[in-house]
C-alpha cells in the first residue's frame, strides 16, 4: 500500500473518485443532489497557486483504490489550523485491507506537520461500517443532528 499526493495529471481520477463517493452516498440515502463539480473546476481550484483543497490516493500495485479529499481551516480563537476531511472513499472490493487506515494515518501526519489542533469531518449515521471504522481509529462523534454525525480525531493525543 502506498499513499501519494494527487498531481494535476490526476484530474480525471479525482473526478472519478468523487463520482464513486457520490454514488455510495446516494445508495445509503445521504446524497440526493446533482454533482456540480467538473474536471475544469477541479483543475482551477486544486492546482493553482493557492489550492483550496488537496487529494491523497491509496494505491495498491500502482492502482488507485482509495482517496481522501481534505482542506485546512483556521480558528482565530484557537490560533491554529485544523484539517477538514471532506471525502474518504475506498473502492468496495478493496475495503478492510488497510487503505482507509493508511489514508487516515497519512492525514494525521499531515495534520501534525501543519500544527493542526485536530482532524474533523462528518459522516452519515447510516454508514455504520464507516462509523465503526472511525471509532476503531479513536475518533469521537462530537455532535449528531438527524443522520449527520460530526467527528473529531486527535490521534497524537492517543499515542502512549
Tab-separated table of N, CA and C in Angstrom:
chain	number	residue	atom	x	y	z
A	1	UNK	N	0.853	-1.184	0.000
A	1	UNK	CA	0.000	0.000	0.000
A	1	UNK	C	0.890	1.234	0.000
A	2	UNK	N	0.591	2.132	-0.898
A	2	UNK	CA	1.336	3.388	-0.976
A	2	UNK	C	0.342	4.547	-0.957
A	3	UNK	N	0.688	5.610	-0.250
A	3	UNK	CA	-0.130	6.829	-0.235
A	3	UNK	C	0.652	7.892	-0.979
A	4	UNK	N	-0.022	8.578	-1.892
A	4	UNK	CA	0.651	9.649	-2.630
A	4	UNK	C	-0.297	10.820	-2.820
A	5	UNK	N	0.304	11.996	-2.944
A	5	UNK	CA	-0.469	13.211	-3.215
A	5	UNK	C	-0.854	13.239	-4.690
A	6	UNK	N	-2.044	13.709	-4.964
A	6	UNK	CA	-2.504	13.854	-6.348
A	6	UNK	C	-1.727	14.959	-7.042
A	7	UNK	N	-1.589	14.818	-8.341
A	7	UNK	CA	-0.976	15.852	-9.171
A	7	UNK	C	-2.014	16.313	-10.195
A	8	UNK	N	-1.661	17.336	-10.949
A	8	UNK	CA	-2.592	17.835	-11.970
A	8	UNK	C	-2.864	16.781	-13.053
A	9	UNK	N	-2.010	15.791	-13.159
A	9	UNK	CA	-2.260	14.697	-14.114
A	9	UNK	C	-3.367	13.758	-13.649
A	10	UNK	N	-3.810	13.915	-12.396
A	10	UNK	CA	-4.819	13.033	-11.810
A	10	UNK	C	-6.235	13.588	-11.857
A	11	UNK	N	-6.462	14.667	-12.577
A	11	UNK	CA	-7.782	15.314	-12.581
A	11	UNK	C	-8.903	14.310	-12.893
A	12	UNK	N	-8.754	13.528	-13.935
A	12	UNK	CA	-9.808	12.566	-14.304
A	12	UNK	C	-10.000	11.527	-13.203
A	13	UNK	N	-8.921	11.101	-12.568
A	13	UNK	CA	-9.005	10.120	-11.492
A	13	UNK	C	-9.702	10.717	-10.271
A	14	UNK	N	-9.361	11.941	-9.925
A	14	UNK	CA	-10.039	12.623	-8.809
A	14	UNK	C	-11.526	12.722	-9.094
A	15	UNK	N	-11.863	13.153	-10.299
A	15	UNK	CA	-13.268	13.283	-10.691
A	15	UNK	C	-13.992	11.937	-10.581
A	16	UNK	N	-13.335	10.860	-11.005
A	16	UNK	CA	-13.983	9.543	-10.945
A	16	UNK	C	-14.211	9.106	-9.497
A	17	UNK	N	-13.280	9.430	-8.595
A	17	UNK	CA	-13.480	9.068	-7.191
A	17	UNK	C	-14.587	9.904	-6.556
A	18	UNK	N	-14.703	11.165	-6.932
A	18	UNK	CA	-15.809	11.988	-6.427
A	18	UNK	C	-17.139	11.391	-6.893
A	19	UNK	N	-17.205	10.950	-8.131
A	19	UNK	CA	-18.428	10.320	-8.638
A	19	UNK	C	-18.743	9.045	-7.876
A	20	UNK	N	-17.725	8.223	-7.607
A	20	UNK	CA	-17.938	6.977	-6.854
A	20	UNK	C	-18.443	7.273	-5.449
A	21	UNK	N	-17.844	8.285	-4.817
A	21	UNK	CA	-18.274	8.664	-3.464
A	21	UNK	C	-19.717	9.160	-3.485
A	22	UNK	N	-20.083	9.930	-4.486
A	22	UNK	CA	-21.466	10.409	-4.611
A	22	UNK	C	-22.415	9.230	-4.809
A	23	UNK	N	-22.029	8.261	-5.617
A	23	UNK	CA	-22.866	7.069	-5.822
A	23	UNK	C	-23.042	6.299	-4.515
A	24	UNK	N	-21.964	6.159	-3.743
A	24	UNK	CA	-22.043	5.492	-2.447
A	24	UNK	C	-23.016	6.232	-1.532
A	25	UNK	N	-22.866	7.560	-1.461
A	25	UNK	CA	-23.745	8.360	-0.608
A	25	UNK	C	-25.200	8.281	-1.066
A	26	UNK	N	-25.419	8.246	-2.362
A	26	UNK	CA	-26.789	8.089	-2.874
A	26	UNK	C	-27.378	6.754	-2.428
A	27	UNK	N	-26.564	5.710	-2.483
A	27	UNK	CA	-27.034	4.362	-2.144
A	27	UNK	C	-27.478	4.247	-0.692
A	28	UNK	N	-26.879	5.035	0.202
A	28	UNK	CA	-27.307	4.976	1.605
A	28	UNK	C	-28.296	6.090	1.948
A	29	UNK	N	-28.643	6.903	0.963
A	29	UNK	CA	-29.608	7.974	1.184
A	29	UNK	C	-29.012	9.252	1.728
A	30	UNK	N	-27.688	9.382	1.673
A	30	UNK	CA	-27.026	10.556	2.239
A	30	UNK	C	-26.874	11.700	1.245
A	31	UNK	N	-27.082	11.443	-0.044
A	31	UNK	CA	-26.931	12.487	-1.063
A	31	UNK	C	-27.995	12.282	-2.128
A	32	UNK	N	-28.764	13.326	-2.370
A	32	UNK	CA	-29.816	13.233	-3.385
A	32	UNK	C	-29.640	14.287	-4.472
A	33	UNK	N	-28.630	15.096	-4.343
A	33	UNK	CA	-28.429	16.198	-5.276
A	33	UNK	C	-27.728	15.781	-6.555
A	34	UNK	N	-27.350	16.786	-7.302
A	34	UNK	CA	-26.612	16.597	-8.547
A	34	UNK	C	-25.206	17.137	-8.344
A	35	UNK	N	-24.232	16.371	-8.782
A	35	UNK	CA	-22.852	16.856	-8.698
A	35	UNK	C	-22.693	18.086	-9.576
A	36	UNK	N	-22.042	19.092	-9.054
A	36	UNK	CA	-21.788	20.307	-9.817
A	36	UNK	C	-20.318	20.469	-10.150
A	37	UNK	N	-19.517	19.494	-9.749
A	37	UNK	CA	-18.081	19.528	-9.997
A	37	UNK	C	-17.802	19.136	-11.445
A	38	UNK	N	-16.688	19.600	-11.957
A	38	UNK	CA	-16.231	19.213	-13.294
A	38	UNK	C	-14.710	19.105	-13.240
A	39	UNK	N	-14.143	18.478	-14.231
A	39	UNK	CA	-12.688	18.389	-14.286
A	39	UNK	C	-12.071	19.785	-14.386
A	40	UNK	N	-12.711	20.675	-15.133
A	40	UNK	CA	-12.192	22.046	-15.269
A	40	UNK	C	-12.197	22.769	-13.917
A	41	UNK	N	-13.275	22.611	-13.141
A	41	UNK	CA	-13.339	23.237	-11.816
A	41	UNK	C	-12.260	22.670	-10.901
A	42	UNK	N	-12.064	21.368	-10.954
A	42	UNK	CA	-11.023	20.759	-10.130
A	42	UNK	C	-9.648	21.307	-10.490
A	43	UNK	N	-9.377	21.419	-11.769
A	43	UNK	CA	-8.076	21.938	-12.205
A	43	UNK	C	-7.875	23.371	-11.690
A	44	UNK	N	-8.917	24.213	-11.783
A	44	UNK	CA	-8.804	25.615	-11.352
A	44	UNK	C	-8.637	25.751	-9.843
A	45	UNK	N	-9.291	24.896	-9.091
A	45	UNK	CA	-9.326	25.092	-7.646
A	45	UNK	C	-8.329	24.253	-6.857
A	46	UNK	N	-7.861	23.153	-7.429
A	46	UNK	CA	-6.923	22.290	-6.712
A	46	UNK	C	-5.479	22.472	-7.133
A	47	UNK	N	-5.275	22.957	-8.340
A	47	UNK	CA	-3.909	23.009	-8.861
A	47	UNK	C	-3.530	24.402	-9.340
A	48	UNK	N	-3.899	25.394	-8.534
A	48	UNK	CA	-3.489	26.767	-8.819
A	48	UNK	C	-2.442	27.182	-7.792
A	49	UNK	N	-2.071	28.427	-7.783
A	49	UNK	CA	-1.042	28.924	-6.862
A	49	UNK	C	-1.450	28.731	-5.406
A	50	UNK	N	-2.726	28.933	-5.099
A	50	UNK	CA	-3.254	28.761	-3.743
A	50	UNK	C	-4.387	27.734	-3.775
A	51	UNK	N	-4.059	26.455	-3.697
A	51	UNK	CA	-5.111	25.423	-3.778
A	51	UNK	C	-6.101	25.528	-2.617
A	52	UNK	N	-7.346	25.250	-2.931
A	52	UNK	CA	-8.395	25.275	-1.914
A	52	UNK	C	-8.519	23.959	-1.176
A	53	UNK	N	-8.024	22.879	-1.753
A	53	UNK	CA	-8.094	21.560	-1.139
A	53	UNK	C	-7.005	20.679	-1.738
A	54	UNK	N	-6.849	19.507	-1.139
A	54	UNK	CA	-5.801	18.570	-1.538
A	54	UNK	C	-6.386	17.166	-1.616
A	55	UNK	N	-5.711	16.301	-2.371
A	55	UNK	CA	-6.181	14.932	-2.550
A	55	UNK	C	-5.017	13.974	-2.350
A	56	UNK	N	-5.300	12.899	-1.637
A	56	UNK	CA	-4.363	11.795	-1.482
A	56	UNK	C	-4.972	10.558	-2.125
A	57	UNK	N	-4.134	9.707	-2.673
A	57	UNK	CA	-4.587	8.417	-3.198
A	57	UNK	C	-3.901	7.292	-2.445
A	58	UNK	N	-4.649	6.247	-2.161
A	58	UNK	CA	-4.082	4.984	-1.687
A	58	UNK	C	-3.955	4.110	-2.925
A	59	UNK	N	-2.757	3.581	-3.136
A	59	UNK	CA	-2.518	2.754	-4.313
A	59	UNK	C	-2.022	1.378	-3.891
A	60	UNK	N	-2.496	0.410	-4.613
A	60	UNK	CA	-2.060	-0.964	-4.449
A	60	UNK	C	-1.614	-1.431	-5.820
A	61	UNK	N	-0.373	-1.843	-5.926
A	61	UNK	CA	0.203	-2.248	-7.207
A	61	UNK	C	0.001	-1.168	-8.268
A	62	UNK	N	0.261	0.082	-7.867
A	62	UNK	CA	0.183	1.271	-8.730
A	62	UNK	C	-1.214	1.539	-9.284
A	63	UNK	N	-2.242	1.038	-8.599
A	63	UNK	CA	-3.629	1.286	-8.990
A	63	UNK	C	-4.337	1.965	-7.818
A	64	UNK	N	-4.962	3.105	-8.086
A	64	UNK	CA	-5.660	3.841	-7.029
A	64	UNK	C	-6.877	3.050	-6.563
A	65	UNK	N	-6.923	2.809	-5.239
A	65	UNK	CA	-8.050	2.068	-4.672
A	65	UNK	C	-8.810	2.886	-3.630
A	66	UNK	N	-8.294	4.075	-3.316
A	66	UNK	CA	-8.974	4.920	-2.349
A	66	UNK	C	-8.468	6.344	-2.459
A	67	UNK	N	-9.270	7.276	-1.929
A	67	UNK	CA	-8.828	8.671	-1.927
A	67	UNK	C	-9.330	9.398	-0.703
A	68	UNK	N	-8.609	10.446	-0.358
A	68	UNK	CA	-9.004	11.357	0.710
A	68	UNK	C	-8.929	12.765	0.133
A	69	UNK	N	-9.965	13.543	0.362
A	69	UNK	CA	-10.093	14.907	-0.148
A	69	UNK	C	-10.169	15.804	1.084
A	70	UNK	N	-9.204	16.704	1.271
A	70	UNK	CA	-9.150	17.472	2.508
A	70	UNK	C	-8.695	18.915	2.277
A	71	UNK	N	-8.912	19.721	3.306
A	71	UNK	CA	-8.501	21.127	3.285
A	71	UNK	C	-8.184	21.541	4.719
A	72	UNK	N	-7.612	22.713	4.856
A	72	UNK	CA	-7.312	23.256	6.178
A	72	UNK	C	-8.306	24.361	6.517
A	73	UNK	N	-8.661	24.428	7.789
A	73	UNK	CA	-9.463	25.531	8.316
A	73	UNK	C	-8.635	26.197	9.400
A	74	UNK	N	-8.960	27.428	9.707
A	74	UNK	CA	-8.208	28.140	10.733
A	74	UNK	C	-9.160	28.727	11.758
A	75	UNK	N	-8.832	28.548	13.023
A	75	UNK	CA	-9.636	29.114	14.096
A	75	UNK	C	-8.906	30.291	14.720
A	76	UNK	N	-9.527	31.447	14.653
A	76	UNK	CA	-8.921	32.622	15.282
A	76	UNK	C	-8.912	32.469	16.801
A	77	UNK	N	-9.884	31.752	17.352
A	77	UNK	CA	-9.949	31.582	18.800
A	77	UNK	C	-8.868	30.627	19.303
A	78	UNK	N	-8.534	29.627	18.496
A	78	UNK	CA	-7.516	28.652	18.896
A	78	UNK	C	-6.132	29.106	18.434
A	79	UNK	N	-6.102	29.854	17.330
A	79	UNK	CA	-4.824	30.300	16.782
A	79	UNK	C	-4.064	29.185	16.093
A	80	UNK	N	-4.814	28.214	15.587
A	80	UNK	CA	-4.228	27.069	14.890
A	80	UNK	C	-5.163	26.619	13.785
A	81	UNK	N	-4.586	25.943	12.789
A	81	UNK	CA	-5.446	25.319	11.785
A	81	UNK	C	-5.969	23.977	12.290
A	82	UNK	N	-6.953	23.488	11.612
A	82	UNK	CA	-7.392	22.103	11.767
A	82	UNK	C	-7.523	21.539	10.358
A	83	UNK	N	-7.554	20.240	10.263
A	83	UNK	CA	-7.679	19.592	8.962
A	83	UNK	C	-9.115	19.101	8.823
A	84	UNK	N	-9.770	19.495	7.726
A	84	UNK	CA	-11.140	19.076	7.442
A	84	UNK	C	-11.113	18.021	6.343
A	85	UNK	N	-11.580	16.837	6.669
A	85	UNK	CA	-11.677	15.740	5.708
A	85	UNK	C	-13.031	15.834	5.027
A	86	UNK	N	-13.036	16.156	3.753
A	86	UNK	CA	-14.292	16.303	3.029
A	86	UNK	C	-14.797	14.959	2.527
A	87	UNK	N	-13.912	14.137	2.006
A	87	UNK	CA	-14.297	12.815	1.497
A	87	UNK	C	-13.215	11.802	1.786
A	88	UNK	N	-13.644	10.621	2.171
A	88	UNK	CA	-12.772	9.450	2.257
A	88	UNK	C	-13.542	8.331	1.581
A	89	UNK	N	-12.915	7.693	0.620
A	89	UNK	CA	-13.607	6.628	-0.112
A	89	UNK	C	-12.591	5.569	-0.524
A	90	UNK	N	-12.959	4.319	-0.299
A	90	UNK	CA	-12.161	3.181	-0.742
A	90	UNK	C	-13.059	2.313	-1.612
A	91	UNK	N	-12.526	1.882	-2.747
A	91	UNK	CA	-13.261	1.017	-3.677
A	91	UNK	C	-13.788	-0.191	-2.900
A	92	UNK	N	-15.051	-0.532	-3.125
A	92	UNK	CA	-15.722	-1.559	-2.318
A	92	UNK	C	-14.950	-2.876	-2.245
A	93	UNK	N	-14.439	-3.351	-3.357
A	93	UNK	CA	-13.727	-4.633	-3.377
A	93	UNK	C	-12.421	-4.588	-2.587
A	94	UNK	N	-11.942	-3.390	-2.277
A	94	UNK	CA	-10.659	-3.233	-1.580
A	94	UNK	C	-10.814	-2.827	-0.110
A	95	UNK	N	-12.039	-2.750	0.380
A	95	UNK	CA	-12.250	-2.338	1.767
A	95	UNK	C	-11.760	-3.411	2.735
A	96	UNK	N	-11.442	-2.993	3.939
A	96	UNK	CA	-10.949	-3.863	5.020
A	96	UNK	C	-9.594	-4.474	4.699
A	97	UNK	N	-8.813	-3.778	3.884
A	97	UNK	CA	-7.468	-4.249	3.561
A	97	UNK	C	-6.408	-3.213	3.913
A	98	UNK	N	-6.803	-2.166	4.645
A	98	UNK	CA	-5.828	-1.214	5.150
A	98	UNK	C	-5.743	0.115	4.421
A	99	UNK	N	-6.445	0.284	3.322
A	99	UNK	CA	-6.349	1.542	2.569
A	99	UNK	C	-6.908	2.712	3.364
A	100	UNK	N	-8.057	2.543	3.979
A	100	UNK	CA	-8.650	3.621	4.764
A	100	UNK	C	-7.769	4.009	5.940
A	101	UNK	N	-7.233	3.006	6.614
A	101	UNK	CA	-6.342	3.266	7.746
A	101	UNK	C	-5.083	3.983	7.278
A	102	UNK	N	-4.514	3.542	6.170
A	102	UNK	CA	-3.302	4.181	5.646
A	102	UNK	C	-3.568	5.638	5.277
A	103	UNK	N	-4.708	5.898	4.646
A	103	UNK	CA	-5.060	7.280	4.299
A	103	UNK	C	-5.227	8.131	5.557
A	104	UNK	N	-5.934	7.596	6.543
A	104	UNK	CA	-6.164	8.355	7.769
A	104	UNK	C	-4.865	8.593	8.532
A	105	UNK	N	-3.982	7.608	8.575
A	105	UNK	CA	-2.699	7.802	9.249
A	105	UNK	C	-1.861	8.859	8.533
A	106	UNK	N	-1.927	8.860	7.207
A	106	UNK	CA	-1.200	9.879	6.448
A	106	UNK	C	-1.791	11.271	6.722
A	107	UNK	N	-3.109	11.355	6.783
A	107	UNK	CA	-3.752	12.637	7.106
A	107	UNK	C	-3.355	13.106	8.504
A	108	UNK	N	-3.257	12.176	9.441
A	108	UNK	CA	-2.840	12.538	10.798
A	108	UNK	C	-1.434	13.125	10.775
A	109	UNK	N	-0.564	12.567	9.968
A	109	UNK	CA	0.807	13.091	9.845
A	109	UNK	C	0.788	14.483	9.213
A	110	UNK	N	-0.026	14.661	8.175
A	110	UNK	CA	-0.165	15.984	7.544
A	110	UNK	C	-0.659	16.997	8.584
A	111	UNK	N	-1.648	16.600	9.363
A	111	UNK	CA	-2.193	17.498	10.387
A	111	UNK	C	-1.123	17.850	11.419
A	112	UNK	N	-0.402	16.858	11.878
A	112	UNK	CA	0.645	17.116	12.871
A	112	UNK	C	1.747	17.999	12.296
A	113	UNK	N	2.154	17.718	11.065
A	113	UNK	CA	3.216	18.509	10.416
A	113	UNK	C	2.812	19.965	10.225
A	114	UNK	N	1.509	20.234	10.162
A	114	UNK	CA	1.000	21.593	9.967
A	114	UNK	C	0.467	22.207	11.261
A	115	UNK	N	0.834	21.611	12.401
A	115	UNK	CA	0.449	22.118	13.722
A	115	UNK	C	-1.062	22.270	13.874
A	116	UNK	N	-1.799	21.313	13.323
A	116	UNK	CA	-3.265	21.356	13.438
A	116	UNK	C	-3.704	20.949	14.839
A	117	UNK	N	-4.802	21.519	15.278
A	117	UNK	CA	-5.352	21.172	16.584
A	117	UNK	C	-6.053	19.818	16.555
A	118	UNK	N	-6.616	19.440	15.388
A	118	UNK	CA	-7.357	18.196	15.272
A	118	UNK	C	-7.719	17.946	13.809
A	119	UNK	N	-8.296	16.783	13.545
A	119	UNK	CA	-8.916	16.470	12.258
A	119	UNK	C	-10.415	16.387	12.514
A	120	UNK	N	-11.210	16.836	11.562
A	120	UNK	CA	-12.665	16.800	11.716
A	120	UNK	C	-13.307	16.442	10.384
A	121	UNK	N	-14.515	15.897	10.464
A	121	UNK	CA	-15.285	15.566	9.272
A	121	UNK	C	-16.686	15.206	9.718
A	122	UNK	N	-17.551	14.976	8.759
A	122	UNK	CA	-18.865	14.455	9.110
A	122	UNK	C	-19.135	13.205	8.299
A	123	UNK	N	-20.037	12.406	8.819
A	123	UNK	CA	-20.402	11.151	8.177
A	123	UNK	C	-21.883	10.910	8.415
A	124	UNK	N	-22.473	10.154	7.549
A	124	UNK	CA	-23.883	9.824	7.680
A	124	UNK	C	-24.056	8.691	8.689
A	125	UNK	N	-25.019	8.817	9.566
A	125	UNK	CA	-25.269	7.801	10.592
A	125	UNK	C	-25.647	6.456	9.980
A	126	UNK	N	-26.133	6.459	8.741
A	126	UNK	CA	-26.498	5.198	8.087
A	126	UNK	C	-25.270	4.452	7.567
A	127	UNK	N	-24.127	5.112	7.563
A	127	UNK	CA	-22.874	4.475	7.139
A	127	UNK	C	-22.253	3.789	8.357
A	128	UNK	N	-22.881	2.722	8.805
A	128	UNK	CA	-22.470	2.044	10.028
A	128	UNK	C	-21.044	1.513	9.945
A	129	UNK	N	-20.690	0.939	8.819
A	129	UNK	CA	-19.336	0.395	8.654
A	129	UNK	C	-18.297	1.521	8.751
A	130	UNK	N	-18.593	2.659	8.125
A	130	UNK	CA	-17.687	3.797	8.190
A	130	UNK	C	-17.552	4.324	9.609
A	131	UNK	N	-18.661	4.456	10.323
A	131	UNK	CA	-18.611	4.959	11.699
A	131	UNK	C	-17.843	4.004	12.608
A	132	UNK	N	-18.018	2.700	12.396
A	132	UNK	CA	-17.258	1.721	13.190
A	132	UNK	C	-15.763	1.857	12.910
A	133	UNK	N	-15.419	2.056	11.636
A	133	UNK	CA	-14.021	2.257	11.258
A	133	UNK	C	-13.448	3.480	11.973
A	134	UNK	N	-14.163	4.598	11.943
A	134	UNK	CA	-13.679	5.817	12.582
A	134	UNK	C	-13.531	5.635	14.096
A	135	UNK	N	-14.467	4.922	14.691
A	135	UNK	CA	-14.393	4.694	16.142
A	135	UNK	C	-13.200	3.799	16.491
A	136	UNK	N	-12.901	2.806	15.644
A	136	UNK	CA	-11.713	1.964	15.872
A	136	UNK	C	-10.433	2.795	15.834
A	137	UNK	N	-10.418	3.821	15.002
A	137	UNK	CA	-9.254	4.716	14.938
A	137	UNK	C	-9.108	5.540	16.215
A	138	UNK	N	-10.219	5.749	16.897
A	138	UNK	CA	-10.210	6.586	18.086
A	138	UNK	C	-10.927	7.906	17.903
A	139	UNK	N	-11.575	8.089	16.753
A	139	UNK	CA	-12.348	9.317	16.523
A	139	UNK	C	-13.597	9.292	17.390
A	140	UNK	N	-14.051	10.467	17.743
A	140	UNK	CA	-15.271	10.548	18.548
A	140	UNK	C	-16.330	11.364	17.811
A	141	UNK	N	-17.568	10.942	17.962
A	141	UNK	CA	-18.689	11.722	17.442
A	141	UNK	C	-18.940	12.842	18.447
A	142	UNK	N	-18.801	14.065	17.982
A	142	UNK	CA	-18.954	15.206	18.890
A	142	UNK	C	-20.355	15.802	18.853
A	143	UNK	N	-21.057	15.522	17.763
A	143	UNK	CA	-22.400	16.073	17.572
A	143	UNK	C	-23.148	15.194	16.595
A	144	UNK	N	-24.461	15.150	16.724
A	144	UNK	CA	-25.278	14.469	15.718
A	144	UNK	C	-26.598	15.211	15.587
A	145	UNK	N	-26.945	15.503	14.339
A	145	UNK	CA	-28.230	16.123	14.014
A	145	UNK	C	-28.865	15.250	12.948
A	146	UNK	N	-29.926	14.558	13.294
A	146	UNK	CA	-30.550	13.641	12.349
A	146	UNK	C	-29.541	12.568	11.962
A	147	UNK	N	-29.335	12.403	10.669
A	147	UNK	CA	-28.404	11.384	10.177
A	147	UNK	C	-26.977	11.905	10.008
A	148	UNK	N	-26.725	13.141	10.337
A	148	UNK	CA	-25.396	13.730	10.149
A	148	UNK	C	-24.615	13.702	11.464
A	149	UNK	N	-23.478	13.016	11.464
A	149	UNK	CA	-22.592	12.936	12.626
A	149	UNK	C	-21.339	13.755	12.349
A	150	UNK	N	-20.909	14.541	13.331
A	150	UNK	CA	-19.663	15.292	13.236
A	150	UNK	C	-18.627	14.555	14.078
A	151	UNK	N	-17.475	14.325	13.473
A	151	UNK	CA	-16.420	13.578	14.145
A	151	UNK	C	-15.177	14.428	14.339
A	152	UNK	N	-14.435	14.060	15.367
A	152	UNK	CA	-13.185	14.754	15.706
A	152	UNK	C	-12.169	13.682	16.079
A	153	UNK	N	-10.926	13.894	15.625
A	153	UNK	CA	-9.866	12.922	15.882
A	153	UNK	C	-8.571	13.669	16.155
A	154	UNK	N	-7.944	13.331	17.249
A	154	UNK	CA	-6.650	13.903	17.602
A	154	UNK	C	-5.734	12.713	17.921
A	155	UNK	N	-5.259	12.022	16.894
A	155	UNK	CA	-4.530	10.763	17.132
A	155	UNK	C	-3.242	10.931	17.916
A	156	UNK	N	-2.599	12.083	17.831
A	156	UNK	CA	-1.346	12.249	18.571
A	156	UNK	C	-1.584	12.325	20.065
A	157	UNK	N	-2.821	12.580	20.497
A	157	UNK	CA	-3.143	12.531	21.924
A	157	UNK	C	-3.432	11.106	22.377
A	158	UNK	N	-3.678	10.207	21.419
A	158	UNK	CA	-3.968	8.808	21.737
A	158	UNK	C	-2.701	7.981	21.870
A	159	UNK	N	-1.575	8.518	21.394
A	159	UNK	CA	-0.321	7.773	21.416
A	159	UNK	C	0.165	7.606	22.861
A	160	UNK	N	0.762	6.438	23.178
A	160	UNK	CA	1.246	6.206	24.552
A	160	UNK	C	2.445	7.078	24.888
